[in-house]
Amino acid sequence: MTLPERVYIIGGTGNIGTAAVKELLKHGVSVTVYARSPTKAQGLFGNNDKLTIVEGDLNDLKPFEGSIDGHTRLLLIVNDIPNIAKFKIAVAQRAYAAGVKQIVDISTILSGMSWRTSIVASNHRAAEEGIIAIPDRGAFVTLRPGRFMSNHLWQEIHTIKNMNTIMDSAQPDRIQHWISPNDIALVAANIFRDPVEKHADAVYDLIGELVTLEERAQILTNALGRTITYTKISVEQKYQGMIEHGLPHYLAYEFLSDPPVPDKITPGLSILLGRQPETLVQWLEQNKAPLL
């Protein structure tokens, strides 16, 4: 990647964004982070002459419009499911108009599902379709990750830490797909360091590991040094637990079952990463402290 390249990052202070920023800075790439809290961003990244922090949010894109000129790439990470298409399309339109040559979008493995089989899938799909339809746009690369390993630190931290168990309504031998946020970030950073033409309008599924619920309980047991079990609960109990932890009804209901997704590790993931995918064992070794 040549020095004139500049990467703008929307969502740069979350798990994926933070890792992407650090990876790009490590390689001397100029990065601009759009953040609601510049103080938080500064605390994450420290002082670096390659880093610019712009204060702003997605409800008012004027700060973004005033700072996007001169950037060649953009990483787009938005977690607001109800508004995800609106926000992503608005950012992409402005970015391409300002001369951005490539956008890398963090979507979901679910967006390839049949039409309107999932709210999460439908909203991500609407965002992808809206950006693809922008006239005279630049390149648009879509990353479709599976279940984030970092979910252990918010969806399941209560039962793991206080009850020594993980809970679900599925059978113990149910296979679940996982991907490390570090791997998602590294794929994005590697794409930005490649020529734009190499990836064109590619779509990359990102599944790094498959484990059953029983296997995951054993992995947690080994990582935490105490016995973690798998507890099968009813769908009603699962739903109520998600509601009590703040999920809206439409997401809690949707998460009652695992939708059909690819049941194999992404074959070419190691090519995109330049190494083997991070395993759940490896991710937990670096991130287990909140679960102890």
PDB file of C-alpha atoms in Angstrom:
ATOM      1  CA  MET A   1       0.000   0.000   0.000  1.00  0.00           C
ATOM      2  CA  THR A   2       1.420   3.406  -0.929  1.00  0.00           C
ATOM      3  CA  LEU A   3       1.678   6.198   1.624  1.00  0.00           C
ATOM      4  CA  PRO A   4      -0.951   8.501   0.012  1.00  0.00           C
ATOM      5  CA  GLU A   5      -3.634   5.944   0.875  1.00  0.00           C
ATOM      6  CA  ARG A   6      -5.835   7.105   3.754  1.00  0.00           C
ATOM      7  CA  VAL A   7      -8.437   4.903   5.458  1.00  0.00           C
ATOM      8  CA  TYR A   8     -11.546   6.334   7.110  1.00  0.00           C
ATOM      9  CA  ILE A   9     -13.210   4.127   9.727  1.00  0.00           C
ATOM     10  CA  ILE A  10     -16.827   4.302  10.838  1.00  0.00           C
ATOM     11  CA  GLY A  11     -17.173   2.242  14.024  1.00  0.00           C
ATOM     12  CA  GLY A  12     -13.520   2.422  14.952  1.00  0.00           C
ATOM     13  CA  THR A  13     -13.847   2.048  18.726  1.00  0.00           C
ATOM     14  CA  GLY A  14     -15.637  -1.323  18.878  1.00  0.00           C
ATOM     15  CA  ASN A  15     -13.907  -4.702  18.961  1.00  0.00           C
ATOM     16  CA  ILE A  16     -13.465  -5.003  15.207  1.00  0.00           C
ATOM     17  CA  GLY A  17     -12.778  -1.350  14.541  1.00  0.00           C
ATOM     18  CA  THR A  18     -10.191  -1.043  17.298  1.00  0.00           C
ATOM     19  CA  ALA A  19      -8.261  -4.055  16.038  1.00  0.00           C
ATOM     20  CA  ALA A  20      -8.418  -2.753  12.444  1.00  0.00           C
ATOM     21  CA  VAL A  21      -7.145   0.699  13.438  1.00  0.00           C
ATOM     22  CA  LYS A  22      -4.234  -0.784  15.372  1.00  0.00           C
ATOM     23  CA  GLU A  23      -3.331  -3.131  12.514  1.00  0.00           C
ATOM     24  CA  LEU A  24      -3.320  -0.324   9.961  1.00  0.00           C
ATOM     25  CA  LEU A  25      -1.322   2.028  12.190  1.00  0.00           C
ATOM     26  CA  LYS A  26       1.199  -0.755  12.781  1.00  0.00           C
ATOM     27  CA  HIS A  27       1.858  -0.757   9.046  1.00  0.00           C
ATOM     28  CA  GLY A  28       2.137   3.015   8.795  1.00  0.00           C
ATOM     29  CA  VAL A  29      -1.239   3.599   7.145  1.00  0.00           C
ATOM     30  CA  SER A  30      -2.949   6.943   7.794  1.00  0.00           C
ATOM     31  CA  VAL A  31      -6.271   6.381   9.576  1.00  0.00           C
ATOM     32  CA  THR A  32      -9.194   8.635  10.471  1.00  0.00           C
ATOM     33  CA  VAL A  33     -11.602   7.416  13.148  1.00  0.00           C
ATOM     34  CA  TYR A  34     -15.148   8.828  13.309  1.00  0.00           C
ATOM     35  CA  ALA A  35     -16.156   8.584  16.969  1.00  0.00           C
ATOM     36  CA  ARG A  36     -18.862   9.839  19.297  1.00  0.00           C
ATOM     37  CA  SER A  37     -16.239  10.082  22.033  1.00  0.00           C
ATOM     38  CA  PRO A  38     -12.811  11.354  20.959  1.00  0.00           C
ATOM     39  CA  THR A  39     -11.644  10.785  24.529  1.00  0.00           C
ATOM     40  CA  LYS A  40     -12.449   7.080  24.267  1.00  0.00           C
ATOM     41  CA  ALA A  41     -10.723   6.854  20.906  1.00  0.00           C
ATOM     42  CA  GLN A  42      -7.643   8.650  22.192  1.00  0.00           C
ATOM     43  CA  GLY A  43      -7.514   6.262  25.139  1.00  0.00           C
ATOM     44  CA  LEU A  44      -7.666   3.246  22.832  1.00  0.00           C
ATOM     45  CA  PHE A  45      -5.027   4.365  20.350  1.00  0.00           C
ATOM     46  CA  GLY A  46      -2.817   6.897  22.127  1.00  0.00           C
ATOM     47  CA  ASN A  47      -0.846   9.478  20.199  1.00  0.00           C
ATOM     48  CA  ASN A  48       0.116   8.636  16.636  1.00  0.00           C
ATOM     49  CA  ASP A  49       0.920  11.084  13.856  1.00  0.00           C
ATOM     50  CA  LYS A  50      -0.887   8.766  11.414  1.00  0.00           C
ATOM     51  CA  LEU A  51      -4.137   8.958  13.398  1.00  0.00           C
ATOM     52  CA  THR A  52      -6.884  11.581  13.107  1.00  0.00           C
ATOM     53  CA  ILE A  53      -9.984  11.495  15.304  1.00  0.00           C
ATOM     54  CA  VAL A  54     -13.189  13.222  14.160  1.00  0.00           C
ATOM     55  CA  GLU A  55     -16.010  13.718  16.633  1.00  0.00           C
ATOM     56  CA  GLY A  56     -19.436  12.841  15.253  1.00  0.00           C
ATOM     57  CA  ASP A  57     -22.215  10.283  15.008  1.00  0.00           C
ATOM     58  CA  LEU A  58     -24.386   8.799  12.293  1.00  0.00           C
ATOM     59  CA  ASN A  59     -27.415  10.966  13.070  1.00  0.00           C
ATOM     60  CA  ASP A  60     -25.565  14.045  11.839  1.00  0.00           C
ATOM     61  CA  LEU A  61     -23.054  13.377   9.061  1.00  0.00           C
ATOM     62  CA  LYS A  62     -21.839  16.968   8.709  1.00  0.00           C
ATOM     63  CA  PRO A  63     -18.572  16.221  10.558  1.00  0.00           C
ATOM     64  CA  PHE A  64     -18.093  13.217   8.278  1.00  0.00           C
ATOM     65  CA  GLU A  65     -18.794  15.269   5.153  1.00  0.00           C
ATOM     66  CA  GLY A  66     -16.272  17.848   6.315  1.00  0.00           C
ATOM     67  CA  SER A  67     -13.507  15.312   6.861  1.00  0.00           C
ATOM     68  CA  ILE A  68     -13.891  12.582   4.215  1.00  0.00           C
ATOM     69  CA  ASP A  69     -12.119  14.432   1.374  1.00  0.00           C
ATOM     70  CA  GLY A  70      -8.682  13.011   0.625  1.00  0.00           C
ATOM     71  CA  HIS A  71      -9.461   9.503   1.848  1.00  0.00           C
ATOM     72  CA  THR A  72      -9.195   6.552  -0.514  1.00  0.00           C
ATOM     73  CA  ARG A  73     -10.723   3.695   1.499  1.00  0.00           C
ATOM     74  CA  LEU A  74     -13.459   3.353   4.094  1.00  0.00           C
ATOM     75  CA  LEU A  75     -14.318   0.677   6.663  1.00  0.00           C
ATOM     76  CA  LEU A  76     -18.028   0.640   7.470  1.00  0.00           C
ATOM     77  CA  ILE A  77     -19.153  -0.891  10.778  1.00  0.00           C
ATOM     78  CA  VAL A  78     -22.687  -0.096  11.972  1.00  0.00           C
ATOM     79  CA  ASN A  79     -24.490  -2.021  14.724  1.00  0.00           C
ATOM     80  CA  ASP A  80     -27.829  -0.164  14.776  1.00  0.00           C
ATOM     81  CA  ILE A  81     -29.952  -2.943  13.247  1.00  0.00           C
ATOM     82  CA  PRO A  82     -33.183  -0.946  12.703  1.00  0.00           C
ATOM     83  CA  ASN A  83     -31.304   1.885  10.941  1.00  0.00           C
ATOM     84  CA  ILE A  84     -28.391  -0.016   9.475  1.00  0.00           C
ATOM     85  CA  ALA A  85     -29.407   0.333   5.823  1.00  0.00           C
ATOM     86  CA  LYS A  86     -30.211   4.037   6.136  1.00  0.00           C
ATOM     87  CA  PHE A  87     -26.933   4.862   7.858  1.00  0.00           C
ATOM     88  CA  LYS A  88     -24.694   2.696   5.686  1.00  0.00           C
ATOM     89  CA  ILE A  89     -26.158   3.913   2.402  1.00  0.00           C
ATOM     90  CA  ALA A  90     -25.927   7.559   3.492  1.00  0.00           C
ATOM     91  CA  VAL A  91     -22.261   7.173   4.456  1.00  0.00           C
ATOM     92  CA  ALA A  92     -21.420   5.259   1.272  1.00  0.00           C
ATOM     93  CA  GLN A  93     -23.058   7.845  -0.975  1.00  0.00           C
ATOM     94  CA  ARG A  94     -21.047  10.643   0.583  1.00  0.00           C
ATOM     95  CA  ALA A  95     -17.826   8.630   0.614  1.00  0.00           C
ATOM     96  CA  TYR A  96     -17.960   7.696  -3.069  1.00  0.00           C
ATOM     97  CA  ALA A  97     -18.913  11.261  -4.020  1.00  0.00           C
ATOM     98  CA  ALA A  98     -15.824  12.487  -2.155  1.00  0.00           C
ATOM     99  CA  GLY A  99     -13.560  10.160  -4.141  1.00  0.00           C
ATOM    100  CA  VAL A 100     -13.292   7.078  -1.921  1.00  0.00           C
ATOM    101  CA  LYS A 101     -12.168   4.210  -4.173  1.00  0.00           C
ATOM    102  CA  GLN A 102     -13.135   1.275  -1.963  1.00  0.00           C
ATOM    103  CA  ILE A 103     -15.549   0.546   0.877  1.00  0.00           C
ATOM    104  CA  VAL A 104     -15.238  -2.561   3.031  1.00  0.00           C
ATOM    105  CA  ASP A 105     -18.530  -3.277   4.782  1.00  0.00           C
ATOM    106  CA  ILE A 106     -18.945  -5.509   7.817  1.00  0.00           C
ATOM    107  CA  SER A 107     -22.221  -7.317   7.116  1.00  0.00           C
ATOM    108  CA  THR A 108     -23.340 -10.730   8.442  1.00  0.00           C
ATOM    109  CA  ILE A 109     -23.258 -14.335   7.296  1.00  0.00           C
ATOM    110  CA  LEU A 110     -27.065 -14.182   7.510  1.00  0.00           C
ATOM    111  CA  SER A 111     -27.451 -11.634   4.695  1.00  0.00           C
ATOM    112  CA  GLY A 112     -27.233 -14.368   2.074  1.00  0.00           C
ATOM    113  CA  MET A 113     -30.398 -16.014   3.405  1.00  0.00           C
ATOM    114  CA  SER A 114     -33.705 -16.044   1.559  1.00  0.00           C
ATOM    115  CA  TRP A 115     -35.626 -12.777   1.455  1.00  0.00           C
ATOM    116  CA  ARG A 116     -37.185 -11.646   4.754  1.00  0.00           C
ATOM    117  CA  THR A 117     -36.405 -14.785   6.714  1.00  0.00           C
ATOM    118  CA  SER A 118     -34.628 -12.709   9.376  1.00  0.00           C
ATOM    119  CA  ILE A 119     -34.761  -9.065  10.453  1.00  0.00           C
ATOM    120  CA  VAL A 120     -30.999  -8.942  10.977  1.00  0.00           C
ATOM    121  CA  ALA A 121     -30.401 -10.583   7.604  1.00  0.00           C
ATOM    122  CA  SER A 122     -32.951  -8.419   5.782  1.00  0.00           C
ATOM    123  CA  ASN A 123     -31.585  -5.141   7.127  1.00  0.00           C
ATOM    124  CA  HIS A 124     -27.984  -6.034   6.305  1.00  0.00           C
ATOM    125  CA  ARG A 125     -29.073  -7.230   2.886  1.00  0.00           C
ATOM    126  CA  ALA A 126     -30.927  -3.952   2.269  1.00  0.00           C
ATOM    127  CA  ALA A 127     -27.735  -2.074   3.123  1.00  0.00           C
ATOM    128  CA  GLU A 128     -25.679  -4.183   0.718  1.00  0.00           C
ATOM    129  CA  GLU A 129     -28.218  -3.799  -2.086  1.00  0.00           C
ATOM    130  CA  GLY A 130     -28.498  -0.049  -1.515  1.00  0.00           C
ATOM    131  CA  ILE A 131     -24.749   0.473  -1.718  1.00  0.00           C
ATOM    132  CA  ILE A 132     -24.386  -1.761  -4.773  1.00  0.00           C
ATOM    133  CA  ALA A 133     -27.015   0.375  -6.512  1.00  0.00           C
ATOM    134  CA  ILE A 134     -25.182   3.696  -6.006  1.00  0.00           C
ATOM    135  CA  PRO A 135     -24.407   5.098  -9.485  1.00  0.00           C
ATOM    136  CA  ASP A 136     -20.755   5.455 -10.493  1.00  0.00           C
ATOM    137  CA  ARG A 137     -19.561   4.069  -7.184  1.00  0.00           C
ATOM    138  CA  GLY A 138     -16.157   2.689  -6.357  1.00  0.00           C
ATOM    139  CA  ALA A 139     -15.366  -0.860  -5.258  1.00  0.00           C
ATOM    140  CA  PHE A 140     -17.567  -2.467  -2.604  1.00  0.00           C
ATOM    141  CA  VAL A 141     -16.188  -5.414  -0.619  1.00  0.00           C
ATOM    142  CA  THR A 142     -18.548  -7.192   1.763  1.00  0.00           C
ATOM    143  CA  LEU A 143     -17.350  -9.203   4.757  1.00  0.00           C
ATOM    144  CA  ARG A 144     -19.964 -11.599   6.116  1.00  0.00           C
ATOM    145  CA  PRO A 145     -18.808 -12.881   9.503  1.00  0.00           C
ATOM    146  CA  GLY A 146     -20.440 -15.595  11.560  1.00  0.00           C
ATOM    147  CA  ARG A 147     -21.026 -15.520  15.314  1.00  0.00           C
ATOM    148  CA  PHE A 148     -18.501 -13.267  17.100  1.00  0.00           C
ATOM    149  CA  MET A 149     -16.313 -14.911  19.760  1.00  0.00           C
ATOM    150  CA  SER A 150     -16.687 -11.664  21.722  1.00  0.00           C
ATOM    151  CA  ASN A 151     -20.357 -12.590  22.327  1.00  0.00           C
ATOM    152  CA  HIS A 152     -19.039 -14.498  25.334  1.00  0.00           C
ATOM    153  CA  LEU A 153     -18.338 -11.142  26.986  1.00  0.00           C
ATOM    154  CA  TRP A 154     -21.872  -9.775  26.764  1.00  0.00           C
ATOM    155  CA  GLN A 155     -24.475 -12.373  25.801  1.00  0.00           C
ATOM    156  CA  GLU A 156     -23.214 -15.086  28.138  1.00  0.00           C
ATOM    157  CA  ILE A 157     -20.976 -13.379  30.680  1.00  0.00           C
ATOM    158  CA  HIS A 158     -23.618 -13.593  33.458  1.00  0.00           C
ATOM    159  CA  THR A 159     -24.206 -17.345  33.263  1.00  0.00           C
ATOM    160  CA  ILE A 160     -20.533 -18.168  32.700  1.00  0.00           C
ATOM    161  CA  LYS A 161     -19.223 -15.992  35.508  1.00  0.00           C
ATOM    162  CA  ASN A 162     -21.964 -16.469  38.097  1.00  0.00           C
ATOM    163  CA  MET A 163     -23.480 -19.865  37.266  1.00  0.00           C
ATOM    164  CA  ASN A 164     -20.588 -21.711  35.581  1.00  0.00           C
ATOM    165  CA  THR A 165     -22.743 -22.680  32.625  1.00  0.00           C
ATOM    166  CA  ILE A 166     -23.716 -21.736  29.103  1.00  0.00           C
ATOM    167  CA  MET A 167     -27.391 -22.023  28.227  1.00  0.00           C
ATOM    168  CA  ASP A 168     -29.309 -22.647  25.038  1.00  0.00           C
ATOM    169  CA  SER A 169     -32.442 -24.420  23.867  1.00  0.00           C
ATOM    170  CA  ALA A 170     -30.542 -26.529  21.310  1.00  0.00           C
ATOM    171  CA  GLN A 171     -29.273 -30.072  21.713  1.00  0.00           C
ATOM    172  CA  PRO A 172     -25.764 -30.414  23.210  1.00  0.00           C
ATOM    173  CA  ASP A 173     -24.340 -31.628  19.888  1.00  0.00           C
ATOM    174  CA  ARG A 174     -25.617 -28.573  17.998  1.00  0.00           C
ATOM    175  CA  ILE A 175     -22.754 -27.137  15.925  1.00  0.00           C
ATOM    176  CA  GLN A 176     -22.224 -23.384  16.090  1.00  0.00           C
ATOM    177  CA  HIS A 177     -20.017 -21.257  13.842  1.00  0.00           C
ATOM    178  CA  TRP A 178     -17.559 -18.719  15.273  1.00  0.00           C
ATOM    179  CA  ILE A 179     -15.170 -16.025  14.111  1.00  0.00           C
ATOM    180  CA  SER A 180     -12.720 -13.906  16.091  1.00  0.00           C
ATOM    181  CA  PRO A 181     -13.209 -10.116  15.842  1.00  0.00           C
ATOM    182  CA  ASN A 182      -9.430  -9.976  15.437  1.00  0.00           C
ATOM    183  CA  ASP A 183      -9.732 -12.036  12.256  1.00  0.00           C
ATOM    184  CA  ILE A 184     -12.487  -9.835  10.842  1.00  0.00           C
ATOM    185  CA  ALA A 185     -10.334  -6.782  11.498  1.00  0.00           C
ATOM    186  CA  LEU A 186      -7.236  -8.359   9.985  1.00  0.00           C
ATOM    187  CA  VAL A 187      -9.067  -9.339   6.790  1.00  0.00           C
ATOM    188  CA  ALA A 188     -10.296  -5.744   6.421  1.00  0.00           C
ATOM    189  CA  ALA A 189      -6.842  -4.286   7.099  1.00  0.00           C
ATOM    190  CA  ASN A 190      -5.212  -6.673   4.620  1.00  0.00           C
ATOM    191  CA  ILE A 191      -7.730  -5.686   1.938  1.00  0.00           C
ATOM    192  CA  PHE A 192      -6.873  -2.011   2.489  1.00  0.00           C
ATOM    193  CA  ARG A 193      -3.193  -2.792   2.020  1.00  0.00           C
ATOM    194  CA  ASP A 194      -3.897  -4.566  -1.282  1.00  0.00           C
ATOM    195  CA  PRO A 195      -4.614  -2.819  -4.591  1.00  0.00           C
ATOM    196  CA  VAL A 196      -8.301  -1.924  -4.931  1.00  0.00           C
ATOM    197  CA  GLU A 197      -8.540  -3.992  -8.122  1.00  0.00           C
ATOM    198  CA  LYS A 198      -7.510  -7.206  -6.357  1.00  0.00           C
ATOM    199  CA  HIS A 199     -10.774  -7.547  -4.439  1.00  0.00           C
ATOM    200  CA  ALA A 200     -13.150  -5.711  -6.823  1.00  0.00           C
ATOM    201  CA  ASP A 201     -16.714  -6.226  -5.460  1.00  0.00           C
ATOM    202  CA  ALA A 202     -15.868  -9.426  -3.588  1.00  0.00           C
ATOM    203  CA  VAL A 203     -18.078 -11.020  -0.933  1.00  0.00           C
ATOM    204  CA  TYR A 204     -16.216 -12.979   1.738  1.00  0.00           C
ATOM    205  CA  ASP A 205     -17.904 -15.276   4.256  1.00  0.00           C
ATOM    206  CA  LEU A 206     -15.915 -15.422   7.484  1.00  0.00           C
ATOM    207  CA  ILE A 207     -16.314 -18.560   9.600  1.00  0.00           C
ATOM    208  CA  GLY A 208     -13.194 -19.535  11.504  1.00  0.00           C
ATOM    209  CA  GLU A 209     -14.282 -22.435  13.703  1.00  0.00           C
ATOM    210  CA  LEU A 210     -17.129 -24.893  14.268  1.00  0.00           C
ATOM    211  CA  VAL A 211     -17.788 -26.300  17.745  1.00  0.00           C
ATOM    212  CA  THR A 212     -20.734 -28.002  19.425  1.00  0.00           C
ATOM    213  CA  LEU A 213     -22.277 -26.576  22.563  1.00  0.00           C
ATOM    214  CA  GLU A 214     -20.738 -29.390  24.632  1.00  0.00           C
ATOM    215  CA  GLU A 215     -17.324 -28.754  23.079  1.00  0.00           C
ATOM    216  CA  ARG A 216     -17.606 -25.062  23.825  1.00  0.00           C
ATOM    217  CA  ALA A 217     -18.355 -25.775  27.476  1.00  0.00           C
ATOM    218  CA  GLN A 218     -15.201 -27.910  27.646  1.00  0.00           C
ATOM    219  CA  ILE A 219     -13.137 -25.190  25.957  1.00  0.00           C
ATOM    220  CA  LEU A 220     -14.379 -22.699  28.546  1.00  0.00           C
ATOM    221  CA  THR A 221     -13.616 -25.191  31.330  1.00  0.00           C
ATOM    222  CA  ASN A 222     -10.017 -25.525  30.169  1.00  0.00           C
ATOM    223  CA  ALA A 223      -9.581 -21.775  29.658  1.00  0.00           C
ATOM    224  CA  LEU A 224     -11.077 -20.658  32.978  1.00  0.00           C
ATOM    225  CA  GLY A 225      -9.734 -23.426  35.186  1.00  0.00           C
ATOM    226  CA  ARG A 226     -13.140 -24.401  36.565  1.00  0.00           C
ATOM    227  CA  THR A 227     -15.953 -26.607  35.313  1.00  0.00           C
ATOM    228  CA  ILE A 228     -18.315 -24.923  32.862  1.00  0.00           C
ATOM    229  CA  THR A 229     -21.319 -27.016  31.824  1.00  0.00           C
ATOM    230  CA  TYR A 230     -23.907 -26.805  29.102  1.00  0.00           C
ATOM    231  CA  THR A 231     -27.489 -26.409  30.328  1.00  0.00           C
ATOM    232  CA  LYS A 232     -30.338 -27.065  27.917  1.00  0.00           C
ATOM    233  CA  ILE A 233     -33.266 -24.760  28.631  1.00  0.00           C
ATOM    234  CA  SER A 234     -36.686 -24.248  27.067  1.00  0.00           C
ATOM    235  CA  VAL A 235     -37.246 -21.732  24.281  1.00  0.00           C
ATOM    236  CA  GLU A 236     -39.440 -19.770  26.703  1.00  0.00           C
ATOM    237  CA  GLN A 237     -36.595 -19.549  29.226  1.00  0.00           C
ATOM    238  CA  LYS A 238     -34.147 -18.533  26.510  1.00  0.00           C
ATOM    239  CA  TYR A 239     -36.501 -15.826  25.264  1.00  0.00           C
ATOM    240  CA  GLN A 240     -37.130 -14.463  28.744  1.00  0.00           C
ATOM    241  CA  GLY A 241     -33.416 -14.391  29.512  1.00  0.00           C
ATOM    242  CA  MET A 242     -32.708 -12.289  26.434  1.00  0.00           C
ATOM    243  CA  ILE A 243     -35.565  -9.914  27.236  1.00  0.00           C
ATOM    244  CA  GLU A 244     -34.246  -9.469  30.791  1.00  0.00           C
ATOM    245  CA  HIS A 245     -30.833  -8.572  29.379  1.00  0.00           C
ATOM    246  CA  GLY A 246     -32.289  -5.802  27.247  1.00  0.00           C
ATOM    247  CA  LEU A 247     -32.845  -7.320  23.812  1.00  0.00           C
ATOM    248  CA  PRO A 248     -35.966  -6.074  22.015  1.00  0.00           C
ATOM    249  CA  HIS A 249     -38.642  -8.650  21.269  1.00  0.00           C
ATOM    250  CA  TYR A 250     -37.872  -8.910  17.555  1.00  0.00           C
ATOM    251  CA  LEU A 251     -34.239  -9.841  18.211  1.00  0.00           C
ATOM    252  CA  ALA A 252     -34.944 -12.122  21.180  1.00  0.00           C
ATOM    253  CA  TYR A 253     -37.527 -14.020  19.140  1.00  0.00           C
ATOM    254  CA  GLU A 254     -35.218 -14.250  16.138  1.00  0.00           C
ATOM    255  CA  PHE A 255     -32.351 -15.586  18.247  1.00  0.00           C
ATOM    256  CA  LEU A 256     -34.430 -18.481  19.592  1.00  0.00           C
ATOM    257  CA  SER A 257     -33.094 -20.681  16.814  1.00  0.00           C
ATOM    258  CA  ASP A 258     -29.941 -20.807  14.736  1.00  0.00           C
ATOM    259  CA  PRO A 259     -30.809 -20.064  11.101  1.00  0.00           C
ATOM    260  CA  PRO A 260     -29.283 -22.243   8.372  1.00  0.00           C
ATOM    261  CA  VAL A 261     -25.791 -20.977   7.527  1.00  0.00           C
ATOM    262  CA  PRO A 262     -22.709 -22.590   5.947  1.00  0.00           C
ATOM    263  CA  ASP A 263     -21.683 -25.563   8.093  1.00  0.00           C
ATOM    264  CA  LYS A 264     -17.989 -25.455   7.278  1.00  0.00           C
ATOM    265  CA  ILE A 265     -15.027 -23.225   7.994  1.00  0.00           C
ATOM    266  CA  THR A 266     -14.492 -20.709   5.197  1.00  0.00           C
ATOM    267  CA  PRO A 267     -12.063 -22.584   2.909  1.00  0.00           C
ATOM    268  CA  GLY A 268      -9.948 -19.590   1.873  1.00  0.00           C
ATOM    269  CA  LEU A 269      -9.935 -17.711   5.165  1.00  0.00           C
ATOM    270  CA  SER A 270      -6.238 -18.385   5.756  1.00  0.00           C
ATOM    271  CA  ILE A 271      -5.487 -16.736   2.384  1.00  0.00           C
ATOM    272  CA  LEU A 272      -7.307 -13.565   3.390  1.00  0.00           C
ATOM    273  CA  LEU A 273      -5.654 -13.559   6.826  1.00  0.00           C
ATOM    274  CA  GLY A 274      -2.134 -14.566   5.852  1.00  0.00           C
ATOM    275  CA  ARG A 275      -2.270 -17.088   8.723  1.00  0.00           C
ATOM    276  CA  GLN A 276      -4.599 -19.707  10.165  1.00  0.00           C
ATOM    277  CA  PRO A 277      -7.851 -18.444  11.745  1.00  0.00           C
ATOM    278  CA  GLU A 278      -7.806 -17.721  15.460  1.00  0.00           C
ATOM    279  CA  THR A 279      -9.435 -20.511  17.448  1.00  0.00           C
ATOM    280  CA  LEU A 280     -11.817 -20.075  20.362  1.00  0.00           C
ATOM    281  CA  VAL A 281      -9.079 -21.462  22.615  1.00  0.00           C
ATOM    282  CA  GLN A 282      -6.673 -18.759  21.415  1.00  0.00           C
ATOM    283  CA  TRP A 283      -9.251 -15.987  21.651  1.00  0.00           C
ATOM    284  CA  LEU A 284     -10.227 -16.950  25.208  1.00  0.00           C
ATOM    285  CA  GLU A 285      -6.612 -17.030  26.322  1.00  0.00           C
ATOM    286  CA  GLN A 286      -6.340 -13.331  25.480  1.00  0.00           C
ATOM    287  CA  ASN A 287      -9.837 -12.260  26.576  1.00  0.00           C
ATOM    288  CA  LYS A 288     -10.889 -14.460  29.496  1.00  0.00           C
ATOM    289  CA  ALA A 289     -10.295 -11.980  32.340  1.00  0.00           C
ATOM    290  CA  PRO A 290     -13.934 -10.709  32.503  1.00  0.00           C
ATOM    291  CA  LEU A 291     -15.143 -14.315  32.768  1.00  0.00           C
ATOM    292  CA  LEU A 292     -12.918 -15.316  35.691  1.00  0.00           C
TER     293      LEU A 292
END
